[in-house]
Amino acid sequence: MSHLLSIENLGTCFDTDDGVVQSVRQVSLTLDAGETLALVGESGCGKSVTALSVMRLIPMPPGRFTSGRILFSGRNLLELTEAEMQRVRGNQIGMIFQEPMTSLNPIFTVGDQIMEVVLRHENISQQQARARALEMLKRVAIPSPEARLDQYPHELSGGMKQRVMTAMAIACQPQLLIADEPTTALDVTVQAQILDLLDKLRQDTRMSILLITHNLGIVAQYADRVAVMYSGKIVEEGPVTSIFESPQHPYTQGLLNSLPKEDPRAKLETIPGMVPHPARLPRGCAFHPRCPEAHPPCRETVPGWFTPSPEDPEHRVACWLYDPSRTQPVSS
Ligand code: SF4
């Protein structure tokens, strides 16, 4: 079956004064129509660089692709010219960035900014573009949409700005929406409203969503599948219920154990140690200095992919613990 998005063995690095930072390492992911895939992990693990790679918005230099393909509707985005890519961005793939407050242009009205996206991609009149902008503001359930069209970003609350960003991202009815920490800057009630809105849009239009977040509570509620990233690599991937009910990778287990417990007096667990510097990754499994299960092969060789349960073939994990040829019990 062909996927809407298929990232294959992607490598993205940056040349820095500290050396080569390999931010994305051999990442492979797929996303089907109407599906929400959550990409989770701590800050700096490569989630946003993966998203920006799909959009071809990595500044080059210092960035460069070192390997792989990004197939979108069968076309390799890494081979498109910039002009071809501009026709994909905002049209077939929309993106909501982390910072709506800085992503909107302060000197243009909300209506002008949504219209500009539509006029860039569609051969329609100013009047039709304004009607579309109004329709989008209604779709994202912004209060008093007619009045908002002629307002400037500074006149809107944080939640309304995020709705405007969403309206811009979906104005051309993209097949794929990339939402990079779309609600981090918002309070909890507005967060839920925006995420419910994205989920409804997905259901109404069969749009796919690549949801990038460090918030596992959001993932549990909105994602169909989850990919967990650590130090530039995917380390575990599977259906959301498998990941939450039966996490297999020690890093995923640590992330889930660090979620707040129902009992407010319960102590929050943390993952010991620090994320390694991306220019100085340890040999073998990058998680081994923090892993309670690390054993000799982990310090030498990067783990391949294993499927812990034959009943759940979509749940895979990059960890030597699940190597079927391993016969020795693990000692830490
Ligand atoms: Fe831990 Fe080894 Fe698995 Fe890495 S490969 S997560 S170090 S057990």
PDB file of N, CA and C in Angstrom, residues 253-319:
ATOM      1  N   GLN A 253       9.596   3.893  28.461  1.00  0.00           N
ATOM      2  CA  GLN A 253       9.129   3.558  29.808  1.00  0.00           C
ATOM      3  C   GLN A 253       9.455   4.696  30.777  1.00  0.00           C
ATOM      4  N   GLY A 254      10.669   5.270  30.634  1.00  0.00           N
ATOM      5  CA  GLY A 254      11.064   6.389  31.490  1.00  0.00           C
ATOM      6  C   GLY A 254      10.181   7.609  31.265  1.00  0.00           C
ATOM      7  N   LEU A 255       9.887   7.897  29.984  1.00  0.00           N
ATOM      8  CA  LEU A 255       9.015   9.049  29.679  1.00  0.00           C
ATOM      9  C   LEU A 255       7.643   8.864  30.318  1.00  0.00           C
ATOM     10  N   LEU A 256       7.077   7.660  30.179  1.00  0.00           N
ATOM     11  CA  LEU A 256       5.739   7.428  30.724  1.00  0.00           C
ATOM     12  C   LEU A 256       5.767   7.433  32.251  1.00  0.00           C
ATOM     13  N   ASN A 257       6.845   6.931  32.842  1.00  0.00           N
ATOM     14  CA  ASN A 257       6.939   6.951  34.311  1.00  0.00           C
ATOM     15  C   ASN A 257       7.083   8.365  34.854  1.00  0.00           C
ATOM     16  N   SER A 258       7.538   9.278  33.994  1.00  0.00           N
ATOM     17  CA  SER A 258       7.723  10.651  34.487  1.00  0.00           C
ATOM     18  C   SER A 258       6.452  11.492  34.337  1.00  0.00           C
ATOM     19  N   LEU A 259       5.346  10.870  33.851  1.00  0.00           N
ATOM     20  CA  LEU A 259       4.077  11.604  33.779  1.00  0.00           C
ATOM     21  C   LEU A 259       3.515  11.781  35.188  1.00  0.00           C
ATOM     22  N   PRO A 260       2.823  12.899  35.452  1.00  0.00           N
ATOM     23  CA  PRO A 260       2.209  13.072  36.772  1.00  0.00           C
ATOM     24  C   PRO A 260       1.244  11.924  37.090  1.00  0.00           C
ATOM     25  N   LYS A 261       1.269  11.450  38.324  1.00  0.00           N
ATOM     26  CA  LYS A 261       0.394  10.339  38.736  1.00  0.00           C
ATOM     27  C   LYS A 261      -0.949  10.888  39.235  1.00  0.00           C
ATOM     28  N   GLU A 262      -1.938   9.972  39.309  1.00  0.00           N
ATOM     29  CA  GLU A 262      -3.255  10.407  39.812  1.00  0.00           C
ATOM     30  C   GLU A 262      -3.154  10.892  41.255  1.00  0.00           C
ATOM     31  N   ASP A 263      -2.330  10.190  42.057  1.00  0.00           N
ATOM     32  CA  ASP A 263      -2.139  10.602  43.449  1.00  0.00           C
ATOM     33  C   ASP A 263      -1.163  11.787  43.466  1.00  0.00           C
ATOM     34  N   PRO A 264      -1.638  12.994  43.823  1.00  0.00           N
ATOM     35  CA  PRO A 264      -0.749  14.153  43.754  1.00  0.00           C
ATOM     36  C   PRO A 264       0.438  14.062  44.704  1.00  0.00           C
ATOM     37  N   ARG A 265       0.363  13.134  45.709  1.00  0.00           N
ATOM     38  CA  ARG A 265       1.489  13.004  46.647  1.00  0.00           C
ATOM     39  C   ARG A 265       2.574  12.082  46.087  1.00  0.00           C
ATOM     40  N   ALA A 266       2.227  11.339  45.010  1.00  0.00           N
ATOM     41  CA  ALA A 266       3.204  10.391  44.449  1.00  0.00           C
ATOM     42  C   ALA A 266       4.393  11.158  43.868  1.00  0.00           C
ATOM     43  N   LYS A 267       5.588  10.589  44.087  1.00  0.00           N
ATOM     44  CA  LYS A 267       6.807  11.254  43.632  1.00  0.00           C
ATOM     45  C   LYS A 267       6.937  11.108  42.109  1.00  0.00           C
ATOM     46  N   LEU A 268       7.293  12.216  41.433  1.00  0.00           N
ATOM     47  CA  LEU A 268       7.514  12.133  39.988  1.00  0.00           C
ATOM     48  C   LEU A 268       8.856  11.467  39.729  1.00  0.00           C
ATOM     49  N   GLU A 269       8.844  10.470  38.847  1.00  0.00           N
ATOM     50  CA  GLU A 269      10.109   9.822  38.513  1.00  0.00           C
ATOM     51  C   GLU A 269      10.770  10.586  37.375  1.00  0.00           C
ATOM     52  N   THR A 270      12.084  10.559  37.347  1.00  0.00           N
ATOM     53  CA  THR A 270      12.798  11.214  36.251  1.00  0.00           C
ATOM     54  C   THR A 270      13.750  10.207  35.610  1.00  0.00           C
ATOM     55  N   ILE A 271      14.152  10.512  34.390  1.00  0.00           N
ATOM     56  CA  ILE A 271      15.139   9.651  33.731  1.00  0.00           C
ATOM     57  C   ILE A 271      16.513  10.168  34.169  1.00  0.00           C
ATOM     58  N   PRO A 272      17.353   9.318  34.781  1.00  0.00           N
ATOM     59  CA  PRO A 272      18.641   9.818  35.260  1.00  0.00           C
ATOM     60  C   PRO A 272      19.538  10.246  34.096  1.00  0.00           C
ATOM     61  N   GLY A 273      20.487  11.140  34.400  1.00  0.00           N
ATOM     62  CA  GLY A 273      21.471  11.539  33.382  1.00  0.00           C
ATOM     63  C   GLY A 273      20.939  12.603  32.447  1.00  0.00           C
ATOM     64  N   MET A 274      21.743  12.915  31.454  1.00  0.00           N
ATOM     65  CA  MET A 274      21.438  14.015  30.534  1.00  0.00           C
ATOM     66  C   MET A 274      21.389  13.494  29.103  1.00  0.00           C
ATOM     67  N   VAL A 275      20.633  14.199  28.272  1.00  0.00           N
ATOM     68  CA  VAL A 275      20.647  13.898  26.835  1.00  0.00           C
ATOM     69  C   VAL A 275      22.058  14.192  26.321  1.00  0.00           C
ATOM     70  N   PRO A 276      22.660  13.306  25.524  1.00  0.00           N
ATOM     71  CA  PRO A 276      24.032  13.576  25.067  1.00  0.00           C
ATOM     72  C   PRO A 276      24.098  14.756  24.102  1.00  0.00           C
ATOM     73  N   HIS A 277      25.260  15.412  24.064  1.00  0.00           N
ATOM     74  CA  HIS A 277      25.454  16.498  23.102  1.00  0.00           C
ATOM     75  C   HIS A 277      25.363  15.912  21.688  1.00  0.00           C
ATOM     76  N   PRO A 278      24.568  16.535  20.800  1.00  0.00           N
ATOM     77  CA  PRO A 278      24.356  15.911  19.486  1.00  0.00           C
ATOM     78  C   PRO A 278      25.615  15.803  18.630  1.00  0.00           C
ATOM     79  N   ALA A 279      26.651  16.598  18.942  1.00  0.00           N
ATOM     80  CA  ALA A 279      27.896  16.455  18.170  1.00  0.00           C
ATOM     81  C   ALA A 279      28.813  15.396  18.788  1.00  0.00           C
ATOM     82  N   ARG A 280      28.443  14.889  19.959  1.00  0.00           N
ATOM     83  CA  ARG A 280      29.294  13.899  20.638  1.00  0.00           C
ATOM     84  C   ARG A 280      28.437  12.751  21.163  1.00  0.00           C
ATOM     85  N   LEU A 281      27.762  12.074  20.242  1.00  0.00           N
ATOM     86  CA  LEU A 281      26.895  10.966  20.645  1.00  0.00           C
ATOM     87  C   LEU A 281      27.739   9.774  21.080  1.00  0.00           C
ATOM     88  N   PRO A 282      27.276   9.043  22.100  1.00  0.00           N
ATOM     89  CA  PRO A 282      28.036   7.860  22.512  1.00  0.00           C
ATOM     90  C   PRO A 282      27.985   6.758  21.456  1.00  0.00           C
ATOM     91  N   ARG A 283      28.936   5.865  21.487  1.00  0.00           N
ATOM     92  CA  ARG A 283      28.907   4.699  20.585  1.00  0.00           C
ATOM     93  C   ARG A 283      27.698   3.841  20.890  1.00  0.00           C
ATOM     94  N   GLY A 284      27.338   2.985  19.969  1.00  0.00           N
ATOM     95  CA  GLY A 284      26.261   2.023  20.211  1.00  0.00           C
ATOM     96  C   GLY A 284      24.924   2.712  20.354  1.00  0.00           C
ATOM     97  N   CYS A 285      24.119   2.254  21.305  1.00  0.00           N
ATOM     98  CA  CYS A 285      22.816   2.871  21.554  1.00  0.00           C
ATOM     99  C   CYS A 285      23.038   4.201  22.261  1.00  0.00           C
ATOM    100  N   ALA A 286      22.505   5.297  21.684  1.00  0.00           N
ATOM    101  CA  ALA A 286      22.759   6.631  22.263  1.00  0.00           C
ATOM    102  C   ALA A 286      22.162   6.771  23.660  1.00  0.00           C
ATOM    103  N   PHE A 287      21.240   5.884  24.013  1.00  0.00           N
ATOM    104  CA  PHE A 287      20.599   5.971  25.328  1.00  0.00           C
ATOM    105  C   PHE A 287      21.385   5.197  26.396  1.00  0.00           C
ATOM    106  N   HIS A 288      22.447   4.475  25.994  1.00  0.00           N
ATOM    107  CA  HIS A 288      23.038   3.535  26.954  1.00  0.00           C
ATOM    108  C   HIS A 288      23.583   4.183  28.235  1.00  0.00           C
ATOM    109  N   PRO A 289      24.135   5.434  28.193  1.00  0.00           N
ATOM    110  CA  PRO A 289      24.624   5.973  29.472  1.00  0.00           C
ATOM    111  C   PRO A 289      23.509   6.227  30.495  1.00  0.00           C
ATOM    112  N   ARG A 290      22.256   6.274  30.028  1.00  0.00           N
ATOM    113  CA  ARG A 290      21.138   6.547  30.954  1.00  0.00           C
ATOM    114  C   ARG A 290      20.270   5.310  31.177  1.00  0.00           C
ATOM    115  N   CYS A 291      20.587   4.234  30.519  1.00  0.00           N
ATOM    116  CA  CYS A 291      19.657   3.106  30.479  1.00  0.00           C
ATOM    117  C   CYS A 291      19.894   2.133  31.636  1.00  0.00           C
ATOM    118  N   PRO A 292      18.867   1.822  32.431  1.00  0.00           N
ATOM    119  CA  PRO A 292      19.059   0.861  33.523  1.00  0.00           C
ATOM    120  C   PRO A 292      19.266  -0.565  33.029  1.00  0.00           C
ATOM    121  N   GLU A 293      18.966  -0.826  31.762  1.00  0.00           N
ATOM    122  CA  GLU A 293      19.077  -2.193  31.226  1.00  0.00           C
ATOM    123  C   GLU A 293      20.313  -2.367  30.338  1.00  0.00           C
ATOM    124  N   ALA A 294      21.157  -1.352  30.248  1.00  0.00           N
ATOM    125  CA  ALA A 294      22.282  -1.418  29.297  1.00  0.00           C
ATOM    126  C   ALA A 294      23.164  -2.632  29.583  1.00  0.00           C
ATOM    127  N   HIS A 295      23.573  -3.316  28.539  1.00  0.00           N
ATOM    128  CA  HIS A 295      24.458  -4.467  28.668  1.00  0.00           C
ATOM    129  C   HIS A 295      25.513  -4.360  27.560  1.00  0.00           C
ATOM    130  N   PRO A 296      26.548  -5.189  27.547  1.00  0.00           N
ATOM    131  CA  PRO A 296      27.701  -4.913  26.687  1.00  0.00           C
ATOM    132  C   PRO A 296      27.402  -4.565  25.227  1.00  0.00           C
ATOM    133  N   PRO A 297      26.545  -5.286  24.495  1.00  0.00           N
ATOM    134  CA  PRO A 297      26.358  -4.909  23.079  1.00  0.00           C
ATOM    135  C   PRO A 297      25.843  -3.486  22.898  1.00  0.00           C
ATOM    136  N   CYS A 298      25.103  -2.991  23.912  1.00  0.00           N
ATOM    137  CA  CYS A 298      24.517  -1.648  23.810  1.00  0.00           C
ATOM    138  C   CYS A 298      25.600  -0.580  23.693  1.00  0.00           C
ATOM    139  N   ARG A 299      26.761  -0.866  24.273  1.00  0.00           N
ATOM    140  CA  ARG A 299      27.832   0.150  24.302  1.00  0.00           C
ATOM    141  C   ARG A 299      28.645   0.137  23.026  1.00  0.00           C
ATOM    142  N   GLU A 300      28.422  -0.864  22.193  1.00  0.00           N
ATOM    143  CA  GLU A 300      29.247  -1.023  20.989  1.00  0.00           C
ATOM    144  C   GLU A 300      28.475  -0.839  19.688  1.00  0.00           C
ATOM    145  N   THR A 301      27.255  -1.350  19.644  1.00  0.00           N
ATOM    146  CA  THR A 301      26.563  -1.467  18.364  1.00  0.00           C
ATOM    147  C   THR A 301      25.187  -0.819  18.434  1.00  0.00           C
ATOM    148  N   VAL A 302      24.879  -0.050  17.409  1.00  0.00           N
ATOM    149  CA  VAL A 302      23.554   0.588  17.331  1.00  0.00           C
ATOM    150  C   VAL A 302      22.507  -0.517  17.158  1.00  0.00           C
ATOM    151  N   PRO A 303      21.449  -0.523  17.986  1.00  0.00           N
ATOM    152  CA  PRO A 303      20.457  -1.598  17.847  1.00  0.00           C
ATOM    153  C   PRO A 303      19.650  -1.488  16.566  1.00  0.00           C
ATOM    154  N   GLY A 304      19.288  -2.634  16.011  1.00  0.00           N
ATOM    155  CA  GLY A 304      18.373  -2.652  14.864  1.00  0.00           C
ATOM    156  C   GLY A 304      16.937  -2.654  15.367  1.00  0.00           C
ATOM    157  N   TRP A 305      16.014  -2.903  14.446  1.00  0.00           N
ATOM    158  CA  TRP A 305      14.587  -2.919  14.816  1.00  0.00           C
ATOM    159  C   TRP A 305      14.136  -4.325  15.160  1.00  0.00           C
ATOM    160  N   PHE A 306      13.328  -4.421  16.199  1.00  0.00           N
ATOM    161  CA  PHE A 306      12.757  -5.712  16.595  1.00  0.00           C
ATOM    162  C   PHE A 306      11.266  -5.545  16.854  1.00  0.00           C
ATOM    163  N   THR A 307      10.531  -6.645  16.703  1.00  0.00           N
ATOM    164  CA  THR A 307       9.090  -6.643  16.972  1.00  0.00           C
ATOM    165  C   THR A 307       8.860  -7.495  18.212  1.00  0.00           C
ATOM    166  N   PRO A 308       8.606  -6.857  19.356  1.00  0.00           N
ATOM    167  CA  PRO A 308       8.529  -7.635  20.597  1.00  0.00           C
ATOM    168  C   PRO A 308       7.412  -8.667  20.609  1.00  0.00           C
ATOM    169  N   SER A 309       6.264  -8.355  19.969  1.00  0.00           N
ATOM    170  CA  SER A 309       5.136  -9.299  20.045  1.00  0.00           C
ATOM    171  C   SER A 309       4.621  -9.629  18.642  1.00  0.00           C
ATOM    172  N   PRO A 310       4.580 -10.914  18.283  1.00  0.00           N
ATOM    173  CA  PRO A 310       4.063 -11.262  16.953  1.00  0.00           C
ATOM    174  C   PRO A 310       2.605 -10.855  16.787  1.00  0.00           C
ATOM    175  N   GLU A 311       1.874 -10.736  17.914  1.00  0.00           N
ATOM    176  CA  GLU A 311       0.455 -10.342  17.821  1.00  0.00           C
ATOM    177  C   GLU A 311       0.306  -8.856  17.512  1.00  0.00           C
ATOM    178  N   ASP A 312       1.382  -8.111  17.648  1.00  0.00           N
ATOM    179  CA  ASP A 312       1.297  -6.661  17.457  1.00  0.00           C
ATOM    180  C   ASP A 312       2.436  -6.230  16.522  1.00  0.00           C
ATOM    181  N   PRO A 313       2.352  -6.652  15.234  1.00  0.00           N
ATOM    182  CA  PRO A 313       3.507  -6.456  14.342  1.00  0.00           C
ATOM    183  C   PRO A 313       3.831  -4.996  14.049  1.00  0.00           C
ATOM    184  N   GLU A 314       2.862  -4.100  14.283  1.00  0.00           N
ATOM    185  CA  GLU A 314       3.154  -2.681  14.008  1.00  0.00           C
ATOM    186  C   GLU A 314       3.928  -2.025  15.145  1.00  0.00           C
ATOM    187  N   HIS A 315       4.053  -2.714  16.257  1.00  0.00           N
ATOM    188  CA  HIS A 315       4.788  -2.153  17.400  1.00  0.00           C
ATOM    189  C   HIS A 315       6.239  -2.621  17.301  1.00  0.00           C
ATOM    190  N   ARG A 316       7.145  -1.684  17.022  1.00  0.00           N
ATOM    191  CA  ARG A 316       8.546  -2.073  16.853  1.00  0.00           C
ATOM    192  C   ARG A 316       9.437  -1.204  17.732  1.00  0.00           C
ATOM    193  N   VAL A 317      10.567  -1.752  18.055  1.00  0.00           N
ATOM    194  CA  VAL A 317      11.436  -1.071  19.014  1.00  0.00           C
ATOM    195  C   VAL A 317      12.897  -1.291  18.622  1.00  0.00           C
ATOM    196  N   ALA A 318      13.689  -0.224  18.760  1.00  0.00           N
ATOM    197  CA  ALA A 318      15.121  -0.312  18.449  1.00  0.00           C
ATOM    198  C   ALA A 318      15.874  -0.490  19.764  1.00  0.00           C
ATOM    199  N   CYS A 319      15.999  -1.726  20.202  1.00  0.00           N
ATOM    200  CA  CYS A 319      16.632  -2.008  21.497  1.00  0.00           C
ATOM    201  C   CYS A 319      17.101  -3.453  21.505  1.00  0.00           C
TER     202      CYS A 319
END
